[in-house]
């Protein structure tokens, strides 16, 4: 009697219930892709809290959130020049629910042998902006022009104390440019980033530093530092009156514009509708007046690139940087091994 | 001054007061849970408060900051797991106090001293901010090296039972701290070619493993054998320390506050180093502590607790006067100011004095809340020491795992934490202290990078480096301070100490 009741229960209740559930599941799954995002999204920032990547990401994301209609929960996952965070996103499903907020570093993971990951495994949603590097000295320094710095460095090779933020960092690459073009060498003093390098410059413990505009703009405005040049082809609005390297010395032009960039990526293989939805949400967020003002404040130039345009930008940047590093003998592996072409002469 | 009053009046809106209180409570919780860091909590608030006005957001962040630095001592005192690195030194004597049944008093003391340190830090910020930040800039890499070396030299005095064992543990810690990418050349060090090791081992994972999980293993091992250590049933007793007690130790509090403010104001060093140096200072200058250091000396709780909260005021100094972060949390605060459309930098104080005063006022109020909340609800916390180990220990194990994962959402950190938990267990069995190892992990890499900066600055010339140690006034003072730590029995240093002792109130002699 009991067994019979049980089998009847199975036959008339459980099995139909199962069938209905499965059928509902099958019907719902395809429609899910269309309603992306249907739950909150995780955003992994590959750099620490308070850094430029972090600031830019935390400032722009809330604007895109509104367009997406879902929360984007941001967290910092740092380590190994951002490779830890990138690896994490790579290990997640390519469903558009995990975003990678990255800076330029992954383009040179390969040649520096830092990580097997690279941007080819990710789809750019939006390249937000780029920072303009600027060469700064203390305001009581006797150096007034970049040419004077280069001249002095030729007279005293390897003696002028330059701030350095590690191999592949902004000062390193700009230094490699100066070595490649002007044949000068400095004495790089290592710091963990612009954070500790700037007080060292202000305290007179290093002679000059190459920093992104964001970190030094206020010190220049307050007259504590002097900018010798912006690392770009044309003077920047954010640094009025500061000459551009490419104008002063045209031989630097093939390498310019150069500077850190920031953006958001998803893992390759993410469904096209989700990629489109994200790109559509971020584009107006980056273009907004709010963001423009903020980027201006931190001395960054908006890029707002997505899709193929973004990929081209990254490739060009990678080719310039990887070969500069290689020629400065700072790479572990040749750019050729990764199929990175030498930058085209402009 | 008018501006200050106006800022204070504006600040005392019910909304700001409530947010500050909420921040302090949240900070205490975040600080007490190992692995949850104040930096992380502040960063989270940056995105949460994106759409708010700047000032309420700042009020809450400063509350979290003050509460968080203080909260770390709770878990250090009660379960010997420092909730934050700046509470490591508090555990040296705080935990022995709790073991003696004085948990309530230890918490009360740490609260009052944090308040004193906080207020003194605030006074320094308001009275001498620009001066202190100019002085802090004068510190060259070699001076940072000397400071860190002083912190490391503490290790030799830490292992009361066996100095060689303490030194071995510390050396092991330094080695662990060096794992990863070389800060100068980018080469992997001790990575065995594994990409996993390139990023190094996160020092908080080591801290939680060595203090937290190893204790769990150790205690559970004893529970299994029916060999549960008898802890005196804690009498909550008096929580609020008497005025007499506070006054008696006030000279020490003042000295360690000044130390905390200075170390906090140095960009790149924060509460953890301030607390260690303060503990070291107490150990060196207090001749007759209430009890031997390491066995529940009141001075051993007072010194680090004053210093780490004084370091907040210190860290705010370069942030507000120069736009340079004094530590990791102020770096996030600067980021928050940017996000709110402000320009933190040397001109902030000139162009927006109201903001400066608002931050000072917020921080003052946060300290008041810290005092209130810190002294409230101590009793339920103290009962924690009494909880059956069979229940408490698995809970600590769980918190250790969750807390470690929370550092940077990295599962490898959890593996490291477990590895160091096992190592710490065997260290405890072999009577090796774990504290020096944690110090080694935190201070080793700092000593490394600053020494190399210093030596690269003189292009590798050792004579030039040594010459600078005696020709630069700051370096000279630090060098003498460090050397005197290694030769404590020299007649001249004894005479110097006698002189200093006479200058101080002679009250401690009777202790």
mmCIF file of C-alpha atoms in Angstrom, chain A residues 44 49-50 54-56 58-60 62-63 66 71 73-81 84 88 113-114 116 157-159 161 166-167 187-192 195-196 198-200 202-205 214 217-219 221-222 224 290 294 296-298 332, chain B residues 39 43-44 46-48 50-51 134 137-141 143 181 183-187 195 198-199 267 322-325 328 331-332 334-348 351 405 407-410 449 452-454 456-459:
data_model
loop_
_atom_site.group_PDB
_atom_site.id
_atom_site.type_symbol
_atom_site.label_atom_id
_atom_site.label_comp_id
_atom_site.label_asym_id
_atom_site.label_seq_id
_atom_site.Cartn_x
_atom_site.Cartn_y
_atom_site.Cartn_z
ATOM 1 C CA UNK A 44 37.766 43.192 -10.503
ATOM 2 C CA UNK A 49 42.586 51.023 -3.684
ATOM 3 C CA UNK A 50 43.457 54.699 -4.157
ATOM 4 C CA UNK A 54 41.018 52.394 -8.953
ATOM 5 C CA UNK A 55 39.915 56.027 -8.970
ATOM 6 C CA UNK A 56 38.976 56.038 -12.644
ATOM 7 C CA UNK A 58 35.187 53.751 -9.233
ATOM 8 C CA UNK A 59 34.280 57.076 -10.743
ATOM 9 C CA UNK A 60 33.014 55.835 -14.121
ATOM 10 C CA UNK A 62 28.425 54.101 -11.149
ATOM 11 C CA UNK A 63 27.473 56.027 -14.297
ATOM 12 C CA UNK A 66 22.512 53.228 -14.188
ATOM 13 C CA UNK A 71 24.873 46.849 -9.473
ATOM 14 C CA UNK A 73 30.288 45.375 -7.266
ATOM 15 C CA UNK A 74 33.902 46.508 -7.462
ATOM 16 C CA UNK A 75 36.753 44.900 -5.603
ATOM 17 C CA UNK A 76 40.504 45.281 -5.805
ATOM 18 C CA UNK A 77 42.489 42.150 -6.526
ATOM 19 C CA UNK A 78 46.128 43.089 -6.568
ATOM 20 C CA UNK A 79 49.419 41.319 -6.923
ATOM 21 C CA UNK A 80 52.096 40.579 -9.537
ATOM 22 C CA UNK A 81 51.589 43.845 -11.475
ATOM 23 C CA UNK A 84 46.556 38.049 -10.102
ATOM 24 C CA UNK A 88 41.042 35.531 -11.694
ATOM 25 C CA UNK A 113 57.668 36.913 -18.277
ATOM 26 C CA UNK A 114 55.239 37.961 -15.557
ATOM 27 C CA UNK A 116 50.925 33.929 -19.488
ATOM 28 C CA UNK A 157 76.335 59.417 -17.136
ATOM 29 C CA UNK A 158 74.523 57.291 -14.556
ATOM 30 C CA UNK A 159 74.741 59.927 -11.843
ATOM 31 C CA UNK A 161 69.028 60.296 -9.526
ATOM 32 C CA UNK A 166 60.003 49.285 -11.466
ATOM 33 C CA UNK A 167 60.543 47.657 -14.834
ATOM 34 C CA UNK A 187 70.699 56.411 -11.831
ATOM 35 C CA UNK A 188 67.219 54.979 -11.208
ATOM 36 C CA UNK A 189 66.157 54.833 -7.547
ATOM 37 C CA UNK A 190 63.352 52.301 -7.086
ATOM 38 C CA UNK A 191 60.001 53.208 -5.488
ATOM 39 C CA UNK A 192 56.749 51.290 -5.122
ATOM 40 C CA UNK A 195 53.066 57.623 -4.077
ATOM 41 C CA UNK A 196 56.446 57.249 -2.364
ATOM 42 C CA UNK A 198 56.855 62.139 -5.056
ATOM 43 C CA UNK A 199 57.724 62.849 -1.412
ATOM 44 C CA UNK A 200 61.269 61.698 -2.246
ATOM 45 C CA UNK A 202 59.936 66.996 -2.784
ATOM 46 C CA UNK A 203 62.454 66.114 -0.075
ATOM 47 C CA UNK A 204 65.320 66.365 -2.548
ATOM 48 C CA UNK A 205 66.272 62.695 -2.359
ATOM 49 C CA UNK A 214 47.482 63.289 -12.057
ATOM 50 C CA UNK A 217 49.450 68.511 -11.084
ATOM 51 C CA UNK A 218 48.741 70.056 -7.688
ATOM 52 C CA UNK A 219 52.415 70.248 -6.740
ATOM 53 C CA UNK A 221 50.193 74.437 -9.359
ATOM 54 C CA UNK A 222 51.458 75.130 -5.837
ATOM 55 C CA UNK A 224 56.665 73.099 -5.398
ATOM 56 C CA UNK A 290 30.907 64.311 -15.126
ATOM 57 C CA UNK A 294 37.004 64.198 -13.464
ATOM 58 C CA UNK A 296 40.529 66.775 -16.483
ATOM 59 C CA UNK A 297 41.041 66.995 -12.742
ATOM 60 C CA UNK A 298 43.411 64.044 -12.682
ATOM 61 C CA UNK A 332 63.034 38.313 -20.343
ATOM 62 C CA UNK B 39 41.902 50.273 3.700
ATOM 63 C CA UNK B 43 37.704 51.843 -0.479
ATOM 64 C CA UNK B 44 34.295 50.195 -0.325
ATOM 65 C CA UNK B 46 34.327 55.376 -1.754
ATOM 66 C CA UNK B 47 32.050 53.601 -4.208
ATOM 67 C CA UNK B 48 29.114 53.583 -1.803
ATOM 68 C CA UNK B 50 29.986 58.268 -4.692
ATOM 69 C CA UNK B 51 26.717 60.116 -5.039
ATOM 70 C CA UNK B 134 58.138 69.628 5.860
ATOM 71 C CA UNK B 137 59.973 65.148 3.742
ATOM 72 C CA UNK B 138 63.538 65.486 4.996
ATOM 73 C CA UNK B 139 63.658 61.774 5.817
ATOM 74 C CA UNK B 140 65.877 60.148 3.217
ATOM 75 C CA UNK B 141 65.718 56.460 2.263
ATOM 76 C CA UNK B 143 66.568 57.227 7.512
ATOM 77 C CA UNK B 181 59.685 40.129 -7.479
ATOM 78 C CA UNK B 183 61.842 45.631 -6.217
ATOM 79 C CA UNK B 184 64.839 46.883 -8.230
ATOM 80 C CA UNK B 185 65.574 44.378 -10.956
ATOM 81 C CA UNK B 186 62.190 42.665 -11.270
ATOM 82 C CA UNK B 187 63.832 39.248 -11.050
ATOM 83 C CA UNK B 195 54.477 32.229 -11.365
ATOM 84 C CA UNK B 198 56.085 36.127 -8.185
ATOM 85 C CA UNK B 199 53.596 38.237 -6.252
ATOM 86 C CA UNK B 267 54.900 58.790 3.857
ATOM 87 C CA UNK B 322 50.728 68.328 0.788
ATOM 88 C CA UNK B 323 48.254 65.897 -0.759
ATOM 89 C CA UNK B 324 50.700 63.080 -0.013
ATOM 90 C CA UNK B 325 49.313 59.995 1.725
ATOM 91 C CA UNK B 328 47.428 53.204 2.802
ATOM 92 C CA UNK B 331 45.895 57.139 -0.030
ATOM 93 C CA UNK B 332 42.296 55.983 -0.418
ATOM 94 C CA UNK B 334 42.970 61.244 -1.304
ATOM 95 C CA UNK B 335 41.408 59.144 -4.048
ATOM 96 C CA UNK B 336 37.992 59.865 -2.538
ATOM 97 C CA UNK B 337 38.659 63.613 -2.560
ATOM 98 C CA UNK B 338 39.524 63.390 -6.261
ATOM 99 C CA UNK B 339 36.378 61.401 -6.978
ATOM 100 C CA UNK B 340 34.388 64.105 -5.244
ATOM 101 C CA UNK B 341 35.924 66.662 -7.574
ATOM 102 C CA UNK B 342 38.396 68.195 -5.112
ATOM 103 C CA UNK B 343 42.089 68.728 -5.645
ATOM 104 C CA UNK B 344 44.025 67.367 -2.700
ATOM 105 C CA UNK B 345 47.458 68.951 -2.722
ATOM 106 C CA UNK B 346 49.577 71.643 -1.165
ATOM 107 C CA UNK B 347 46.949 74.271 -1.974
ATOM 108 C CA UNK B 348 43.998 72.448 -0.404
ATOM 109 C CA UNK B 351 42.005 77.258 -1.040
ATOM 110 C CA UNK B 405 40.272 35.269 1.468
ATOM 111 C CA UNK B 407 42.367 40.378 1.809
ATOM 112 C CA UNK B 408 42.376 40.350 -1.973
ATOM 113 C CA UNK B 409 39.878 37.631 -2.923
ATOM 114 C CA UNK B 410 42.751 35.305 -3.646
ATOM 115 C CA UNK B 449 63.977 48.378 -0.379
ATOM 116 C CA UNK B 452 68.827 49.600 -1.641
ATOM 117 C CA UNK B 453 67.378 53.030 -2.351
ATOM 118 C CA UNK B 454 69.936 54.496 0.015
ATOM 119 C CA UNK B 456 71.792 53.245 -5.031
ATOM 120 C CA UNK B 457 71.551 56.955 -4.218
ATOM 121 C CA UNK B 458 75.285 56.942 -3.517
ATOM 122 C CA UNK B 459 75.894 54.635 -6.502
#
